[in-house]
């Protein structure tokens, strides 16, 4: 097993059978070796600094109906909200003063009628905080919309592919959504010069180890600048709300494999990791993740952005929240890196 880890570290690619072996190995020492190598590679490229991104949950209104997601269109139990322009700018102002230099605007997928409004908002953020990166996570849109937002000043875009297996994709999404269209969106985003992030949920319903191997192969081939991966967590008002949650261990193992395959990638230790385990965020970092995304959303709308049950929100809205994060990182010898943290080109 150690040979496989070394090979992945040195050559950045394995065969599907070899990925499967790493995902399923049970020997503790082998697993520790994988984690340790991933950590070392991460430290070679990024040191012990962890980038922070200020997450602003723009709206929980969504036209999509993904079977796993708490803010799906059909969920009548959600009180829908959309932040006002003033609220978003206030989040940015507060975030900037706290030290953030990346803002992530995330939200449900809206219709194209709203695209101009978002473009104006991006333009304003770009102008007022010109030294900050703007990341969008707003779902699937036509190429023209992505182009409009890019021209307005957006730098990065997060759009998880969710699963690279078409059959699996169709078990997680309604018939009107397609895996092919999602891939098309990812291609457009790359062409338009965005730093692009994609990824999956680990342990999503019906997922097999073989599916995860396919996802790794896709990621190695697509080479995203950022990789967003978290364990699946059921949301009780969704059709898949009775499936069990994914595993923090397997997710961390996947971070480690991807760190060795894509050494320069920006890999967040995600909120879902922190939701399932109190030390989830740290376990992600010890597996080679190098980003965390504290929540800058107004506290009263936060609970309404419930993609899954008991969603943690690392409260960075106060400087105390950041002190707590810094203290948590310090327990494993890491610190916050306050720079923009662009992906190496
Ligand atoms: N559990 C974990 N992650 C989820 N997401 C949506 N619903 C869930 C859930 N129940 C993730 C999806 C989406 C991202 C914004 O949140 O992967 O791309």
XYZ file of C-alpha atoms and ligand atoms in Angstrom:
363
model
C 0.000 0.000 0.000
C 2.816 2.412 0.796
C 4.115 1.908 -2.730
C 0.750 2.969 -4.100
C 0.775 6.107 -1.978
C 4.326 6.914 -3.099
C 3.408 6.312 -6.707
C 0.381 8.593 -6.489
C 2.480 11.273 -4.778
C 5.190 11.090 -7.450
C 3.150 10.461 -10.602
C -0.260 11.921 -9.641
C -2.232 9.096 -11.175
C -3.239 5.500 -10.462
C -5.371 2.855 -12.163
C -9.032 2.489 -11.118
C -8.165 -0.716 -9.197
C -5.412 1.106 -7.333
C -7.719 3.978 -6.345
C -10.182 1.387 -5.114
C -7.453 -0.224 -3.028
C -6.639 3.105 -1.363
C -10.300 3.855 -0.708
C -10.920 0.488 0.931
C -7.645 -0.333 2.710
C -8.121 -1.191 6.371
C -4.644 -1.294 7.822
C -4.290 1.657 10.203
C -0.626 2.219 9.402
C -1.328 2.378 5.675
C -4.106 4.912 6.224
C -1.847 6.989 8.480
C 0.866 6.929 5.834
C -1.559 8.206 3.186
C -2.691 11.048 5.477
C 0.843 11.940 6.431
C 2.005 12.108 2.810
C -1.004 14.251 1.852
C -0.241 16.616 4.725
C 3.368 16.867 3.693
C 2.518 17.653 0.075
C 0.009 20.274 1.219
C 2.643 21.847 3.462
C 5.232 21.847 0.664
C 2.928 23.963 -1.495
C 0.971 25.986 1.051
C 2.856 25.767 4.340
C 0.744 25.516 7.469
C -1.464 28.446 6.489
C -5.142 27.769 5.876
C -6.978 30.123 3.512
C -10.308 31.523 4.679
C -13.231 32.439 2.430
C -16.162 34.461 3.702
C -19.354 32.659 2.762
C -22.444 34.771 2.084
C -25.644 32.762 1.605
C -27.415 35.066 -0.815
C -30.751 33.285 -1.080
C -32.413 29.948 -0.396
C -34.843 30.365 -3.292
C -34.183 27.614 -5.842
C -35.760 26.489 -9.105
C -34.170 23.050 -8.857
C -35.470 20.021 -7.088
C -32.397 17.932 -6.205
C -33.602 14.961 -4.182
C -31.021 15.380 -1.393
C -31.139 19.128 -0.854
C -33.087 20.904 1.878
C -33.737 24.034 -0.176
C -35.195 22.106 -3.133
C -38.147 23.748 -4.845
C -40.750 21.321 -3.483
C -39.792 21.753 0.157
C -42.713 23.738 1.553
C -41.196 23.883 5.019
C -38.555 26.385 4.034
C -39.167 30.088 4.632
C -37.598 31.557 1.511
C -35.399 34.647 1.775
C -33.150 36.675 -0.460
C -30.658 39.119 1.008
C -30.953 42.699 -0.149
C -28.117 44.467 -1.932
C -27.519 46.442 1.268
C -27.361 43.282 3.386
C -24.818 41.675 1.065
C -22.640 44.783 1.006
C -22.851 44.989 4.791
C -21.636 41.351 5.014
C -18.712 42.212 2.739
C -17.851 45.321 4.760
C -17.896 43.367 7.991
C -15.924 40.542 6.367
C -13.339 42.926 4.982
C -12.812 44.508 8.388
C -12.346 41.057 9.892
C -9.637 40.400 7.298
C -11.367 38.342 4.592
C -10.088 38.823 1.043
C -12.394 36.339 -0.685
C -16.183 36.535 -0.690
C -18.232 33.552 -1.789
C -21.749 34.357 -2.954
C -23.669 31.118 -2.699
C -27.347 30.550 -3.265
C -30.094 28.488 -4.800
C -30.382 28.489 -8.565
C -32.450 31.411 -9.850
C -33.993 32.159 -13.215
C -32.113 34.286 -15.705
C -34.294 37.352 -14.976
C -32.151 37.887 -11.866
C -28.792 37.698 -13.649
C -28.509 41.455 -14.202
C -29.166 42.167 -10.549
C -26.393 39.755 -9.573
C -24.051 41.292 -12.151
C -24.637 44.726 -10.605
C -23.949 43.357 -7.157
C -20.716 41.734 -8.365
C -19.707 45.031 -9.997
C -20.265 46.935 -6.783
C -18.282 44.468 -4.676
C -15.496 44.511 -7.258
C -15.334 48.300 -7.109
C -15.537 48.753 -3.367
C -13.185 45.925 -2.390
C -10.918 45.770 -5.422
C -8.290 43.663 -3.628
C -10.763 40.846 -2.916
C -11.579 37.748 -4.926
C -15.238 37.126 -5.741
C -16.387 33.518 -5.911
C -19.846 32.514 -7.125
C -21.761 29.348 -6.306
C -25.125 29.899 -7.952
C -25.750 26.778 -10.000
C -26.254 26.135 -13.713
C -26.746 29.037 -16.112
C -26.342 29.793 -19.814
C -22.851 30.645 -21.033
C -23.905 34.285 -21.538
C -24.831 34.627 -17.885
C -21.499 33.211 -16.757
C -19.809 35.627 -19.186
C -21.824 38.566 -17.840
C -20.808 37.783 -14.261
C -17.190 37.241 -15.243
C -17.119 40.628 -16.971
C -18.730 42.201 -13.922
C -15.730 41.032 -11.896
C -16.275 37.471 -10.622
C -13.044 35.440 -10.404
C -14.068 31.952 -9.333
C -17.044 29.615 -9.620
C -18.012 26.569 -7.585
C -20.290 23.993 -9.186
C -20.047 20.467 -7.850
C -20.583 17.768 -10.462
C -22.121 15.697 -7.596
C -21.306 12.351 -9.295
C -19.679 11.485 -12.596
C -21.819 8.410 -13.088
C -24.849 9.227 -15.215
C -27.081 6.595 -13.691
C -26.155 7.704 -10.199
C -26.731 11.327 -11.211
C -30.231 10.448 -12.339
C -30.974 8.818 -8.956
C -30.064 12.020 -7.122
C -31.711 14.539 -9.437
C -35.076 15.075 -11.106
C -35.427 14.084 -14.753
C -35.144 17.656 -16.019
C -31.561 17.935 -14.770
C -28.709 16.306 -16.643
C -25.200 15.277 -15.875
C -24.174 16.279 -19.413
C -25.429 19.818 -18.928
C -23.558 20.176 -15.670
C -20.337 19.155 -17.409
C -21.102 21.622 -20.182
C -21.414 24.385 -17.565
C -18.058 23.422 -16.059
C -16.438 23.629 -19.516
C -17.937 27.070 -20.148
C -16.711 28.333 -16.797
C -13.192 27.180 -17.595
C -13.287 28.745 -21.072
C -14.407 32.040 -19.582
C -11.333 32.152 -17.373
C -12.898 31.415 -14.008
C -10.939 29.478 -11.405
C -13.303 26.536 -11.252
C -14.247 24.306 -8.354
C -16.151 21.048 -8.558
C -16.707 17.968 -6.426
C -19.109 15.500 -4.863
C -20.881 14.386 -1.719
C -19.345 11.302 -0.112
C -21.834 8.637 0.892
C -24.704 10.075 -1.104
C -27.562 7.575 -1.528
C -26.800 4.741 -4.010
C -23.133 5.765 -4.307
C -20.658 2.889 -4.682
C -16.893 2.854 -4.234
C -16.776 2.396 -8.010
C -18.620 5.710 -8.398
C -16.055 7.468 -6.214
C -13.277 5.964 -8.356
C -15.016 7.426 -11.427
C -15.175 10.791 -9.670
C -11.459 10.695 -8.894
C -10.691 9.882 -12.516
C -12.888 12.731 -13.685
C -11.214 15.175 -11.274
C -7.718 14.074 -12.310
C -8.718 14.620 -15.914
C -10.633 17.903 -15.457
C -8.040 19.407 -13.081
C -10.256 21.859 -11.210
C -8.546 24.684 -9.323
C -10.743 23.941 -6.307
C -12.316 20.715 -5.048
C -15.426 20.881 -2.868
C -16.225 17.610 -1.146
C -18.257 16.862 1.946
C -20.114 13.901 3.404
C -23.793 13.546 2.502
C -26.075 14.486 5.398
C -29.791 13.684 5.236
C -32.333 16.517 5.415
C -35.592 15.242 6.871
C -37.952 17.042 4.450
C -36.322 15.606 1.310
C -37.056 12.350 -0.566
C -33.597 11.039 0.433
C -33.935 12.157 4.039
C -33.958 8.624 5.429
C -30.617 7.560 4.029
C -27.651 7.435 6.397
C -25.022 10.163 6.478
C -21.704 9.695 4.717
C -18.473 9.025 6.544
C -16.051 11.678 7.792
C -13.211 9.141 7.565
C -13.880 8.257 3.958
C -14.220 11.931 3.053
C -10.881 12.714 4.715
C -9.319 9.798 2.879
C -10.609 11.207 -0.387
C -9.094 14.624 0.443
C -5.764 12.870 0.944
C -5.957 10.951 -2.338
C -6.905 14.109 -4.222
C -4.151 16.132 -2.540
C -1.603 13.638 -3.891
C -3.247 13.538 -7.333
C -3.692 17.323 -7.622
C -1.040 18.834 -5.330
C -1.876 22.488 -6.140
C -5.636 22.216 -5.706
C -7.495 24.335 -3.176
C -9.378 21.831 -1.028
C -11.721 23.128 1.662
C -12.428 21.158 4.790
C -16.165 21.632 4.410
C -18.998 22.590 6.730
C -20.500 19.113 6.363
C -17.322 17.664 7.923
C -17.727 20.002 10.906
C -21.415 19.105 11.152
C -20.799 15.364 11.495
C -17.847 15.528 13.882
C -16.673 18.226 16.286
C -13.130 17.700 15.043
C -14.271 17.197 11.434
C -12.711 20.382 10.138
C -9.352 19.550 11.696
C -9.470 15.997 10.391
C -9.916 17.417 6.903
C -6.894 19.669 7.311
C -4.827 16.771 8.645
C -5.761 14.929 5.437
C -4.376 17.719 3.244
C -7.247 20.231 2.976
C -6.067 23.848 2.980
C -9.166 26.085 2.993
C -12.054 26.797 5.368
C -15.163 28.797 4.566
C -16.571 30.584 7.608
C -20.102 31.934 7.334
C -20.577 35.697 7.006
C -24.350 35.507 6.398
C -26.643 37.446 8.735
C -27.342 35.181 11.736
C -31.137 35.344 11.351
C -31.179 33.907 7.803
C -28.531 31.273 8.469
C -30.845 28.623 9.834
C -33.033 28.992 6.735
C -30.134 27.981 4.508
C -30.498 24.400 5.649
C -29.148 22.169 2.881
C -29.095 19.348 5.453
C -30.035 18.741 9.097
C -28.057 20.362 11.944
C -25.827 22.292 9.527
C -22.941 23.811 11.465
C -22.111 27.426 10.885
C -18.717 28.466 12.063
C -19.606 31.935 13.271
C -17.054 34.264 11.781
C -19.378 37.259 11.929
C -17.647 38.250 15.133
C -13.929 38.589 15.625
C -14.408 36.100 18.467
C -15.470 33.481 15.901
C -12.205 33.963 14.059
C -10.210 33.811 17.277
C -11.898 30.479 17.967
C -10.986 29.238 14.488
C -7.388 30.403 14.908
C -7.215 28.666 18.291
C -8.655 25.465 16.799
C -6.069 25.526 14.002
C -3.291 26.256 16.502
C -4.029 22.995 18.337
C -2.662 21.143 15.277
C 0.076 23.693 14.524
C -1.733 25.536 11.727
C -2.744 29.190 11.307
C -4.997 31.359 9.138
C -3.520 32.661 5.887
C -5.309 35.961 5.209
C -4.208 36.398 1.595
C -6.590 36.052 -1.388
C -5.186 32.605 -2.073
C -5.672 32.384 -5.819
C -5.177 29.045 -7.504
C -1.750 28.682 -9.086
C -2.266 28.838 -12.868
N -25.771 16.755 2.342
C -24.539 17.193 2.025
N -24.293 18.119 1.088
C -25.352 18.631 0.437
N -25.424 19.529 -0.561
C -26.713 19.721 -0.861
N -27.486 18.953 -0.091
C -26.667 18.239 0.718
C -26.866 17.263 1.724
N -28.083 16.826 2.052
C -24.240 20.060 -1.224
C -24.282 19.747 -2.725
C -24.243 21.120 -3.369
C -23.646 21.981 -2.283
C -23.955 23.433 -2.393
O -24.190 21.455 -1.095
O -23.139 18.986 -3.094
O -23.464 21.176 -4.538
